[in-house]
mmCIF file of C-alpha atoms and ligand atoms in Angstrom:
data_model
loop_
_atom_site.group_PDB
_atom_site.id
_atom_site.type_symbol
_atom_site.label_atom_id
_atom_site.label_comp_id
_atom_site.label_asym_id
_atom_site.label_seq_id
_atom_site.Cartn_x
_atom_site.Cartn_y
_atom_site.Cartn_z
ATOM 1 C CA MET S 1 -0.104 -0.021 -0.065
ATOM 2 C CA LYS S 2 0.741 3.481 -0.734
ATOM 3 C CA GLN S 3 2.314 5.955 1.845
ATOM 4 C CA ARG S 4 -0.169 8.644 2.630
ATOM 5 C CA ILE S 5 0.395 12.428 2.235
ATOM 6 C CA PHE S 6 -1.259 15.304 3.070
ATOM 7 C CA SER S 7 -1.243 19.043 2.519
ATOM 8 C CA GLY S 8 -3.016 22.557 2.415
ATOM 9 C CA ILE S 9 -2.961 26.172 1.772
ATOM 10 C CA GLN S 10 -4.746 28.849 3.066
ATOM 11 C CA PRO S 11 -6.999 30.954 0.805
ATOM 12 C CA SER S 12 -5.915 34.413 2.009
ATOM 13 C CA GLY S 13 -3.951 36.973 -0.348
ATOM 14 C CA ASN S 14 -2.219 36.333 -3.372
ATOM 15 C CA LEU S 15 -0.606 32.728 -3.859
ATOM 16 C CA HIS S 16 3.296 33.095 -5.064
ATOM 17 C CA ILE S 17 6.075 31.534 -6.216
ATOM 18 C CA GLY S 18 7.294 30.863 -2.751
ATOM 19 C CA ASN S 19 3.998 28.992 -2.164
ATOM 20 C CA TYR S 20 4.571 27.201 -5.026
ATOM 21 C CA GLY S 21 8.597 26.236 -4.434
ATOM 22 C CA GLY S 22 7.610 25.329 -0.890
ATOM 23 C CA ALA S 23 4.703 23.219 -1.487
ATOM 24 C CA MET S 24 2.647 22.813 -4.613
ATOM 25 C CA LYS S 25 5.976 21.820 -6.403
ATOM 26 C CA GLN S 26 6.741 19.214 -4.247
ATOM 27 C CA TRP S 27 3.155 17.760 -4.071
ATOM 28 C CA VAL S 28 2.913 16.975 -7.961
ATOM 29 C CA GLN S 29 6.368 14.937 -7.771
ATOM 30 C CA LEU S 30 5.137 13.478 -4.741
ATOM 31 C CA GLN S 31 1.539 12.579 -6.259
ATOM 32 C CA GLU S 32 3.274 10.029 -8.317
ATOM 33 C CA SER S 33 4.574 7.726 -5.474
ATOM 34 C CA PHE S 34 2.044 8.255 -2.571
ATOM 35 C CA ASP S 35 -1.697 8.505 -1.702
ATOM 36 C CA ALA S 36 -2.115 12.272 -1.632
ATOM 37 C CA LEU S 37 -4.673 14.721 -0.486
ATOM 38 C CA PHE S 38 -4.664 18.045 -0.708
ATOM 39 C CA CYS S 39 -6.743 20.705 1.054
ATOM 40 C CA ILE S 40 -7.435 24.074 0.843
ATOM 41 C CA VAL S 41 -7.822 25.495 4.758
ATOM 42 C CA ASP S 42 -10.866 27.798 4.864
ATOM 43 C CA LEU S 43 -11.295 26.936 8.394
ATOM 44 C CA HIS S 44 -7.906 28.108 9.035
ATOM 45 C CA ALA S 45 -8.026 31.254 6.875
ATOM 46 C CA ILE S 46 -10.834 32.571 9.286
ATOM 47 C CA THR S 47 -8.712 32.825 12.124
ATOM 48 C CA VAL S 48 -8.311 36.415 10.719
ATOM 49 C CA ALA S 49 -11.096 38.036 9.574
ATOM 50 C CA GLN S 50 -12.441 37.278 5.798
ATOM 51 C CA ASP S 51 -15.008 39.257 3.633
ATOM 52 C CA PRO S 52 -17.353 35.947 3.156
ATOM 53 C CA GLU S 53 -17.560 36.913 -1.124
ATOM 54 C CA MET S 54 -13.328 37.290 -1.033
ATOM 55 C CA LEU S 55 -13.106 33.726 0.846
ATOM 56 C CA ARG S 56 -15.641 31.874 -1.604
ATOM 57 C CA LYS S 57 -13.618 33.143 -4.343
ATOM 58 C CA ARG S 58 -10.281 32.681 -3.078
ATOM 59 C CA THR S 59 -11.095 29.259 -2.412
ATOM 60 C CA LEU S 60 -12.157 28.779 -5.870
ATOM 61 C CA GLU S 61 -9.447 30.534 -7.446
ATOM 62 C CA ILE S 62 -6.739 27.971 -5.024
ATOM 63 C CA ALA S 63 -8.700 24.904 -6.212
ATOM 64 C CA LYS S 64 -7.597 25.870 -9.679
ATOM 65 C CA MET S 65 -4.472 26.883 -8.939
ATOM 66 C CA TYR S 66 -3.774 23.690 -7.699
ATOM 67 C CA LEU S 67 -5.025 22.224 -10.676
ATOM 68 C CA ALA S 68 -2.711 24.089 -12.868
ATOM 69 C CA ALA S 69 0.288 23.500 -11.102
ATOM 70 C CA GLY S 70 -0.028 20.019 -12.532
ATOM 71 C CA ILE S 71 -2.432 18.205 -9.275
ATOM 72 C CA ASP S 72 -3.981 15.488 -10.870
ATOM 73 C CA PRO S 73 -7.356 14.513 -9.611
ATOM 74 C CA LYS S 74 -7.245 11.141 -11.124
ATOM 75 C CA LYS S 75 -3.763 10.894 -8.556
ATOM 76 C CA SER S 76 -4.845 12.892 -5.710
ATOM 77 C CA ALA S 77 -8.285 13.991 -3.399
ATOM 78 C CA LEU S 78 -8.064 17.707 -3.614
ATOM 79 C CA PHE S 79 -10.940 18.970 -1.516
ATOM 80 C CA VAL S 80 -11.783 21.979 0.822
ATOM 81 C CA GLN S 81 -11.214 21.717 4.550
ATOM 82 C CA SER S 82 -14.779 23.066 5.701
ATOM 83 C CA HIS S 83 -16.644 20.362 3.388
ATOM 84 C CA VAL S 84 -14.872 17.441 5.204
ATOM 85 C CA ARG S 85 -16.632 18.381 9.210
ATOM 86 C CA GLU S 86 -14.445 15.749 10.694
ATOM 87 C CA HIS S 87 -11.434 18.239 10.561
ATOM 88 C CA THR S 88 -13.226 20.661 13.270
ATOM 89 C CA GLU S 89 -14.605 17.319 15.339
ATOM 90 C CA LEU S 90 -10.999 15.929 15.585
ATOM 91 C CA ALA S 91 -9.460 19.544 16.375
ATOM 92 C CA TRP S 92 -11.663 20.028 19.289
ATOM 93 C CA ILE S 93 -10.462 16.636 20.584
ATOM 94 C CA LEU S 94 -6.986 17.061 20.183
ATOM 95 C CA ASN S 95 -7.587 20.883 21.603
ATOM 96 C CA THR S 96 -8.889 18.758 25.226
ATOM 97 C CA LEU S 97 -4.875 16.932 25.035
ATOM 98 C CA THR S 98 -2.973 20.297 24.271
ATOM 99 C CA ARG S 99 -1.556 22.283 26.653
ATOM 100 C CA ASN S 100 -0.841 26.527 26.749
ATOM 101 C CA GLY S 101 2.649 25.644 26.737
ATOM 102 C CA ASP S 102 2.244 23.765 23.334
ATOM 103 C CA LEU S 103 0.884 26.898 21.257
ATOM 104 C CA THR S 104 2.656 29.861 22.997
ATOM 105 C CA LYS S 105 5.893 28.448 21.608
ATOM 106 C CA MET S 106 4.991 28.356 18.242
ATOM 107 C CA THR S 107 7.172 31.142 16.062
ATOM 108 C CA GLN S 108 3.835 31.918 13.990
ATOM 109 C CA PHE S 109 2.104 32.637 16.501
ATOM 110 C CA LYS S 110 4.500 34.820 18.068
ATOM 111 C CA ASP S 111 5.259 36.503 14.495
ATOM 112 C CA LYS S 112 1.553 37.356 13.673
ATOM 113 C CA SER S 113 -0.036 38.658 17.431
ATOM 114 C CA GLY S 114 3.452 40.079 18.571
ATOM 115 C CA LEU S 115 3.334 38.061 21.954
ATOM 116 C CA ASP S 116 6.185 36.024 22.947
ATOM 117 C CA PHE S 117 5.401 34.046 26.013
ATOM 118 C CA GLU S 118 8.505 32.595 26.143
ATOM 119 C CA ASN S 119 10.391 35.952 26.813
ATOM 120 C CA ILE S 120 7.933 37.739 29.399
ATOM 121 C CA GLU S 121 10.727 38.712 31.662
ATOM 122 C CA SER S 122 11.901 40.951 28.763
ATOM 123 C CA TRP S 123 8.365 43.001 29.219
ATOM 124 C CA GLY S 124 10.103 44.199 32.204
ATOM 125 C CA THR S 125 8.338 47.690 33.406
ATOM 126 C CA LYS S 126 4.620 48.117 34.412
ATOM 127 C CA GLU S 127 3.961 49.790 31.256
ATOM 128 C CA ASN S 128 5.092 47.064 29.423
ATOM 129 C CA LEU S 129 3.356 44.684 30.941
ATOM 130 C CA GLN S 130 -0.100 46.502 30.671
ATOM 131 C CA GLN S 131 0.678 46.956 26.739
ATOM 132 C CA TRP S 132 1.147 43.472 27.058
ATOM 133 C CA LYS S 133 -1.782 42.623 28.424
ATOM 134 C CA LYS S 134 -4.058 44.789 26.316
ATOM 135 C CA GLU S 135 -2.264 43.128 23.093
ATOM 136 C CA PHE S 136 -2.988 39.231 24.209
ATOM 137 C CA ASN S 137 -6.301 40.254 24.970
ATOM 138 C CA ALA S 138 -6.784 41.466 21.690
ATOM 139 C CA VAL S 139 -5.429 38.124 19.696
ATOM 140 C CA GLY S 140 -8.127 35.704 18.292
ATOM 141 C CA VAL S 141 -8.679 32.232 20.083
ATOM 142 C CA GLY S 142 -8.648 31.290 16.716
ATOM 143 C CA LEU S 143 -5.107 32.425 15.824
ATOM 144 C CA PHE S 144 -3.863 30.916 18.829
ATOM 145 C CA ASP S 145 -5.190 27.349 18.520
ATOM 146 C CA TYR S 146 -4.674 27.164 14.511
ATOM 147 C CA PRO S 147 -2.267 24.278 14.980
ATOM 148 C CA VAL S 148 -4.387 22.364 16.766
ATOM 149 C CA LEU S 149 -6.666 22.796 13.772
ATOM 150 C CA MET S 150 -3.874 21.476 11.577
ATOM 151 C CA ALA S 151 -2.590 18.613 13.166
ATOM 152 C CA ALA S 152 -6.358 17.205 13.179
ATOM 153 C CA ASP S 153 -5.746 18.071 9.338
ATOM 154 C CA ILE S 154 -3.200 15.689 9.614
ATOM 155 C CA LEU S 155 -3.753 13.148 12.031
ATOM 156 C CA LEU S 156 -7.469 12.119 10.381
ATOM 157 C CA TYR S 157 -6.071 10.654 7.020
ATOM 158 C CA ASP S 158 -2.821 8.346 8.688
ATOM 159 C CA THR S 159 -0.336 11.042 7.365
ATOM 160 C CA ALA S 160 2.758 9.348 7.041
ATOM 161 C CA VAL S 161 4.441 12.490 4.998
ATOM 162 C CA VAL S 162 3.704 16.519 5.567
ATOM 163 C CA PRO S 163 4.984 18.136 2.026
ATOM 164 C CA VAL S 164 5.903 22.193 3.589
ATOM 165 C CA GLY S 165 7.993 24.598 3.272
ATOM 166 C CA ASP S 166 9.852 25.321 6.645
ATOM 167 C CA ASP S 167 7.838 27.714 8.255
ATOM 168 C CA GLN S 168 5.100 24.921 8.843
ATOM 169 C CA VAL S 169 7.949 22.374 10.227
ATOM 170 C CA GLN S 170 7.079 23.350 14.239
ATOM 171 C CA HIS S 171 3.176 23.101 13.226
ATOM 172 C CA VAL S 172 3.653 19.338 11.814
ATOM 173 C CA GLU S 173 5.609 18.753 15.579
ATOM 174 C CA LEU S 174 3.108 19.909 17.077
ATOM 175 C CA ALA S 175 1.062 17.186 14.924
ATOM 176 C CA ARG S 176 3.541 14.387 16.210
ATOM 177 C CA THR S 177 3.502 15.541 20.029
ATOM 178 C CA LEU S 178 -0.525 15.256 19.614
ATOM 179 C CA ALA S 179 -0.531 12.102 17.798
ATOM 180 C CA ARG S 180 1.962 10.337 20.662
ATOM 181 C CA ARG S 181 0.031 12.117 23.433
ATOM 182 C CA PHE S 182 -3.313 10.494 22.311
ATOM 183 C CA ASN S 183 -1.497 7.098 21.444
ATOM 184 C CA ALA S 184 -0.497 7.014 24.882
ATOM 185 C CA ARG S 185 -3.613 7.705 26.655
ATOM 186 C CA PHE S 186 -6.145 5.821 24.078
ATOM 187 C CA GLY S 187 -4.392 3.168 22.516
ATOM 188 C CA GLU S 188 -2.552 3.448 19.137
ATOM 189 C CA THR S 189 -4.770 5.176 16.812
ATOM 190 C CA PHE S 190 -2.926 8.130 14.705
ATOM 191 C CA VAL S 191 0.238 7.962 12.700
ATOM 192 C CA VAL S 192 2.885 9.874 13.781
ATOM 193 C CA PRO S 193 3.779 12.279 10.796
ATOM 194 C CA GLU S 194 7.151 13.401 9.133
ATOM 195 C CA SER S 195 7.424 16.654 7.549
ATOM 196 C CA LYS S 196 8.881 17.232 4.487
ATOM 197 C CA VAL S 197 10.949 20.159 3.009
ATOM 198 C CA ARG S 198 12.876 20.423 0.297
ATOM 199 C CA ARG S 199 15.998 22.583 -0.105
ATOM 200 C CA GLU S 200 15.762 24.970 -2.857
ATOM 201 C CA GLY S 201 11.918 25.099 -1.826
ATOM 202 C CA ALA S 202 11.998 25.584 1.949
ATOM 203 C CA ARG S 203 12.013 29.340 2.325
ATOM 204 C CA ILE S 204 11.848 31.560 -0.592
ATOM 205 C CA MET S 205 12.924 34.933 0.469
ATOM 206 C CA GLY S 206 11.181 38.326 -0.648
ATOM 207 C CA LEU S 207 12.697 39.689 -3.793
ATOM 208 C CA ASP S 208 12.923 43.103 -2.036
ATOM 209 C CA ASN S 209 14.591 41.801 1.144
ATOM 210 C CA PRO S 210 16.076 38.343 0.780
ATOM 211 C CA LEU S 211 16.506 37.863 4.894
ATOM 212 C CA LYS S 212 12.947 37.748 5.443
ATOM 213 C CA LYS S 213 10.588 35.196 3.206
ATOM 214 C CA MET S 214 8.566 35.612 0.475
ATOM 215 C CA SER S 215 4.810 36.522 1.885
ATOM 216 C CA LYS S 216 1.529 36.818 0.563
ATOM 217 C CA SER S 217 1.298 39.374 3.337
ATOM 218 C CA ALA S 218 3.861 41.824 2.207
ATOM 219 C CA ALA S 219 3.764 45.444 2.145
ATOM 220 C CA SER S 220 5.308 46.011 -1.189
ATOM 221 C CA GLU S 221 4.180 44.216 -3.979
ATOM 222 C CA PHE S 222 7.901 43.853 -4.681
ATOM 223 C CA ASN S 223 8.545 41.492 -2.212
ATOM 224 C CA PHE S 224 6.848 38.537 -4.232
ATOM 225 C CA ILE S 225 6.151 37.251 -7.760
ATOM 226 C CA ALA S 226 2.221 36.016 -7.253
ATOM 227 C CA LEU S 227 1.411 33.210 -9.488
ATOM 228 C CA LEU S 228 -1.349 35.387 -11.526
ATOM 229 C CA ASP S 229 1.419 38.162 -12.056
ATOM 230 C CA GLU S 230 1.337 39.282 -15.555
ATOM 231 C CA PRO S 231 4.386 37.406 -17.224
ATOM 232 C CA GLU S 232 5.861 40.841 -18.248
ATOM 233 C CA LYS S 233 5.067 42.195 -14.725
ATOM 234 C CA GLY S 234 7.188 38.977 -13.527
ATOM 235 C CA ARG S 235 9.750 39.745 -14.983
ATOM 236 C CA LYS S 236 10.393 43.061 -14.062
ATOM 237 C CA LYS S 237 9.940 42.165 -10.424
ATOM 238 C CA ILE S 238 13.176 39.848 -11.013
ATOM 239 C CA MET S 239 15.073 42.568 -12.760
ATOM 240 C CA LYS S 240 14.131 44.890 -9.695
ATOM 241 C CA ALA S 241 15.022 42.250 -7.324
ATOM 242 C CA VAL S 242 17.964 43.504 -4.613
ATOM 243 C CA THR S 243 21.217 41.535 -5.445
ATOM 244 C CA ASP S 244 24.404 41.321 -2.748
ATOM 245 C CA SER S 245 27.715 43.336 -3.364
ATOM 246 C CA GLY S 246 30.149 41.398 -5.950
ATOM 247 C CA SER S 247 29.671 40.005 -8.890
ATOM 248 C CA GLU S 248 30.234 36.213 -9.107
ATOM 249 C CA VAL S 249 27.174 34.089 -9.506
ATOM 250 C CA VAL S 250 27.628 32.070 -6.531
ATOM 251 C CA TYR S 251 25.413 30.002 -4.240
ATOM 252 C CA GLU S 252 26.548 30.738 -0.595
ATOM 253 C CA ASP S 253 24.648 31.701 2.338
ATOM 254 C CA GLU S 254 26.690 35.143 2.418
ATOM 255 C CA LYS S 255 24.756 36.296 -0.549
ATOM 256 C CA PRO S 256 21.241 35.860 0.646
ATOM 257 C CA ALA S 257 19.634 37.571 -2.982
ATOM 258 C CA LEU S 258 21.809 35.436 -5.187
ATOM 259 C CA LYS S 259 21.088 32.331 -3.305
ATOM 260 C CA ASN S 260 17.374 32.981 -3.273
ATOM 261 C CA LEU S 261 17.498 34.103 -7.284
ATOM 262 C CA LEU S 262 19.207 30.650 -7.692
ATOM 263 C CA ASN S 263 16.691 28.760 -5.375
ATOM 264 C CA ILE S 264 13.724 30.033 -7.662
ATOM 265 C CA PHE S 265 15.581 29.452 -10.922
ATOM 266 C CA SER S 266 16.368 25.735 -9.882
ATOM 267 C CA LEU S 267 13.038 25.167 -9.074
ATOM 268 C CA LEU S 268 11.230 26.659 -11.948
ATOM 269 C CA GLU S 269 13.318 24.842 -14.470
ATOM 270 C CA ASP S 270 13.909 21.969 -12.253
ATOM 271 C CA ILE S 271 17.709 21.843 -12.003
ATOM 272 C CA PRO S 272 19.706 20.773 -9.173
ATOM 273 C CA VAL S 273 21.020 24.118 -7.682
ATOM 274 C CA ASP S 274 24.690 23.546 -8.168
ATOM 275 C CA ASP S 275 23.999 22.864 -11.737
ATOM 276 C CA ILE S 276 22.351 26.477 -12.242
ATOM 277 C CA ALA S 277 25.208 28.120 -10.337
ATOM 278 C CA ARG S 278 28.065 26.586 -12.376
ATOM 279 C CA SER S 279 26.501 27.475 -15.316
ATOM 280 C CA PHE S 280 27.134 30.893 -14.968
ATOM 281 C CA VAL S 281 30.288 30.744 -13.831
ATOM 282 C CA GLY S 282 32.342 33.787 -15.619
ATOM 283 C CA LYS S 283 29.189 35.512 -16.078
ATOM 284 C CA GLY S 284 27.665 38.360 -13.790
ATOM 285 C CA TYR S 285 24.223 39.139 -12.011
ATOM 286 C CA ALA S 286 22.517 40.833 -15.410
ATOM 287 C CA ASP S 287 22.636 37.441 -16.959
ATOM 288 C CA LEU S 288 21.658 35.820 -14.058
ATOM 289 C CA LYS S 289 18.516 37.957 -13.892
ATOM 290 C CA ARG S 290 18.035 38.151 -17.948
ATOM 291 C CA ALA S 291 17.841 34.473 -17.684
ATOM 292 C CA LEU S 292 15.597 34.222 -14.462
ATOM 293 C CA SER S 293 13.571 36.844 -15.846
ATOM 294 C CA ASP S 294 12.920 34.950 -19.003
ATOM 295 C CA SER S 295 12.170 31.689 -17.183
ATOM 296 C CA VAL S 296 9.875 33.381 -14.336
ATOM 297 C CA ALA S 297 8.181 34.977 -17.472
ATOM 298 C CA ASN S 298 7.552 31.351 -19.256
ATOM 299 C CA PHE S 299 6.737 29.682 -16.144
ATOM 300 C CA LEU S 300 3.443 32.550 -15.247
ATOM 301 C CA THR S 301 2.511 31.894 -18.818
ATOM 302 C CA ARG S 302 2.206 28.417 -18.566
ATOM 303 C CA PHE S 303 0.606 28.323 -15.453
ATOM 304 C CA GLN S 304 -2.097 31.083 -16.342
ATOM 305 C CA HIS S 305 -2.642 28.961 -19.809
ATOM 306 C CA ASN S 306 -3.698 25.969 -17.172
ATOM 307 C CA TYR S 307 -5.098 28.350 -14.524
ATOM 308 C CA PHE S 308 -7.502 30.210 -16.718
ATOM 309 C CA ALA S 309 -8.464 27.302 -19.180
ATOM 310 C CA LEU S 310 -10.181 25.613 -16.058
ATOM 311 C CA SER S 311 -14.278 26.346 -15.607
ATOM 312 C CA ASP S 312 -15.691 27.105 -12.179
ATOM 313 C CA GLU S 313 -17.975 24.335 -13.086
ATOM 314 C CA GLU S 314 -15.520 21.507 -13.471
ATOM 315 C CA THR S 315 -13.440 22.923 -10.482
ATOM 316 C CA LEU S 316 -16.233 22.329 -8.434
ATOM 317 C CA ARG S 317 -16.802 18.873 -9.768
ATOM 318 C CA VAL S 318 -13.737 17.975 -8.802
ATOM 319 C CA MET S 319 -13.826 19.497 -5.312
ATOM 320 C CA LYS S 320 -16.727 17.899 -4.301
ATOM 321 C CA ALA S 321 -15.275 13.934 -5.628
ATOM 322 C CA GLY S 322 -12.522 15.124 -3.395
ATOM 323 C CA ALA S 323 -13.884 15.644 -0.556
ATOM 324 C CA ASP S 324 -16.201 12.494 -0.751
ATOM 325 C CA ARG S 325 -13.017 10.355 -1.054
ATOM 326 C CA ALA S 326 -11.326 12.450 2.076
ATOM 327 C CA ARG S 327 -14.927 12.304 3.915
ATOM 328 C CA THR S 328 -14.608 8.338 3.889
ATOM 329 C CA ILE S 329 -11.660 8.115 5.099
ATOM 330 C CA ALA S 330 -11.431 10.420 7.946
ATOM 331 C CA SER S 331 -15.230 9.269 8.885
ATOM 332 C CA GLU S 332 -13.898 5.740 9.754
ATOM 333 C CA LYS S 333 -10.590 7.599 11.333
ATOM 334 C CA MET S 334 -13.170 9.687 13.697
ATOM 335 C CA LYS S 335 -15.736 6.575 14.361
ATOM 336 C CA ILE S 336 -12.571 4.869 15.874
ATOM 337 C CA VAL S 337 -11.547 8.037 18.292
ATOM 338 C CA ARG S 338 -15.080 8.606 19.428
ATOM 339 C CA GLU S 339 -14.978 4.655 20.493
ATOM 340 C CA ARG S 340 -11.308 5.134 22.403
ATOM 341 C CA MET S 341 -12.670 9.037 24.175
ATOM 342 C CA GLY S 342 -15.806 6.800 25.558
ATOM 343 C CA PHE S 343 -18.755 8.523 23.571
ATOM 344 C CA LEU S 344 -21.505 6.622 23.519
ATOM 345 C CA SER S 345 -22.364 5.202 19.898
HETATM 346 P P1 TYM A 1 0.325 28.823 4.189
HETATM 347 O O1 TYM A 1 -1.133 28.987 3.685
HETATM 348 O O2 TYM A 1 0.784 30.173 4.485
HETATM 349 O O3 TYM A 1 1.418 28.529 2.853
HETATM 350 C C1 TYM A 1 1.156 27.186 2.097
HETATM 351 C C2 TYM A 1 2.360 26.944 1.812
HETATM 352 O O4 TYM A 1 3.612 27.351 1.278
HETATM 353 C C3 TYM A 1 4.598 27.237 1.847
HETATM 354 N N1 TYM A 1 5.546 28.936 2.065
HETATM 355 C C4 TYM A 1 6.216 29.133 1.494
HETATM 356 N N2 TYM A 1 7.643 27.797 1.366
HETATM 357 C C5 TYM A 1 8.611 28.254 0.663
HETATM 358 N N3 TYM A 1 8.800 29.918 0.480
HETATM 359 C C6 TYM A 1 7.946 31.236 1.200
HETATM 360 N N4 TYM A 1 8.216 32.155 1.328
HETATM 361 C C7 TYM A 1 6.718 29.745 1.855
HETATM 362 N N5 TYM A 1 5.660 30.710 2.293
HETATM 363 C C8 TYM A 1 4.725 29.947 2.431
HETATM 364 C C9 TYM A 1 4.581 27.084 3.537
HETATM 365 O O5 TYM A 1 5.282 26.557 3.997
HETATM 366 C C10 TYM A 1 3.214 25.779 3.348
HETATM 367 O O6 TYM A 1 3.776 24.816 2.989
HETATM 368 N N6 TYM A 1 -1.168 26.343 7.789
HETATM 369 C C11 TYM A 1 -0.379 26.262 6.740
HETATM 370 C C12 TYM A 1 -1.516 25.519 5.950
HETATM 371 C C13 TYM A 1 -2.095 23.788 6.641
HETATM 372 C C14 TYM A 1 -1.816 22.701 6.533
HETATM 373 C C15 TYM A 1 -2.261 21.526 7.092
HETATM 374 C C16 TYM A 1 0.026 22.260 5.756
HETATM 375 C C17 TYM A 1 -3.317 23.879 7.289
HETATM 376 N N7 TYM A 1 -3.649 22.244 7.454
HETATM 377 C C18 TYM A 1 -2.042 20.339 6.938
HETATM 378 C C19 TYM A 1 0.106 21.170 5.935
HETATM 379 C C20 TYM A 1 -0.647 20.501 6.170
HETATM 380 C C21 TYM A 1 -0.553 27.221 6.294
HETATM 381 O O7 TYM A 1 -1.002 28.597 6.578
HETATM 382 O O8 TYM A 1 0.113 27.357 5.262
#
C-alpha cells in the first residue's frame, strides 16, 4: 500500500512562487508515488477576519491553482477543509490534549500576534506589561489554536508525510506530539507524521529583502511574484530584485539575495541548484537576472494558460469528488476516535 501525504494552503492573499516552491511543486512530484490528499484550508483562513464573498472567490481560485500547477485529480484528492466536518470535530478533541505551552512557543503565533510568552521577563516595566496585556486580550483564540486544527487535518488521514515549506515544520511537530499523546493515553490510533521540506523551496525569500521570507501579506508587491502576475510584471520584478555586493554568481549563505534567485531558478527549471550556479561561472548578476526573468515569464505564461482554461463548474466537481473521498477516510477514523474517547455510540 502507498504511504499517504497530506498538505494544504490557506485561501488568503495572493499565492506566490514561494507557495509554489515550498508546497505545490513538491506535491506534483510526490503524487506519483504517494496516496495524496491536498486541501484548501478555509477554516484556517478565518482565524483572521475574511470577507465572505472574497473567501468564496479565493477558495475557488486556489482550487484552480492546484490544478494549474499539475495536481492531477485522478491521482490526488483535492478538497475544501470545511466540506469535511471531521476536521473541526477532531480539532476539538485534540484541544483537550493540548497545553497552552504547546501553542505559545509557536513561531508563527509569536510573529502574527507579536506576543512572546517565552520571553516574558523582557517585558519588565509595568507600562510594558500593561501594553502586553492589552495586546494579548485582543488576539483571537482561533489564531492561537490554529496549529491544533492543522494537527487534526494531518492526523485524520493517517498521514505519513507532510510536504511543506520550513515555516510549517514546527506545526507538524505539534501534530507529532499530539499523535503520541493521544496514542499513549487511548491506544495506538494515529500515525506519527513527518514533514518533508525540499532544499531549494524550503524558504523562498522576499525579492526586496532576502533576509525575510516571501510573503503574501508583504507591504510591497516587489516582495513576491504572484502566480497570477502578468508574465511581464514577473519579469520586471526579477529585474528589480535586490542583489548582494560583488559580481560573481555563487550559491552561498553569505550571498542571500543570489542564493534566493538561484533557488527560484532551480525550482522553476527543475535543475539542481549547483548545476545552475555552475552554468553562470564567468558571467555576472545581469546575466543571471535576464535568464531568470525569462524563466519566470515562461513559467507564469504556462501556469496561467492552464489556470484560465479551467471552468468554475469543472473545478467544483473536482473538489466535491475529492471531499467525498476524504470524508470516507475521515469518518472511519472518527468512528475509532469516538469509541476510544468513550463517547456513547
Ligand atoms: P500557508 O497557506 O501559509 O502556506 C502554504 C504553503 O506554502 C509554504 N510557503 C513557503 N514555502 C517557501 N517559501 C516561502 N516564502 C513560503 N511561504 C509559504 C508553506 O510552508 C506551506 O507549505 N498552516 C498552513 C496550512 C495548513 C497545512 C495543514 C499544511 C493547514 N493544515 C496541514 C500542511 C498540512 C499554512 O498556513 O500554510
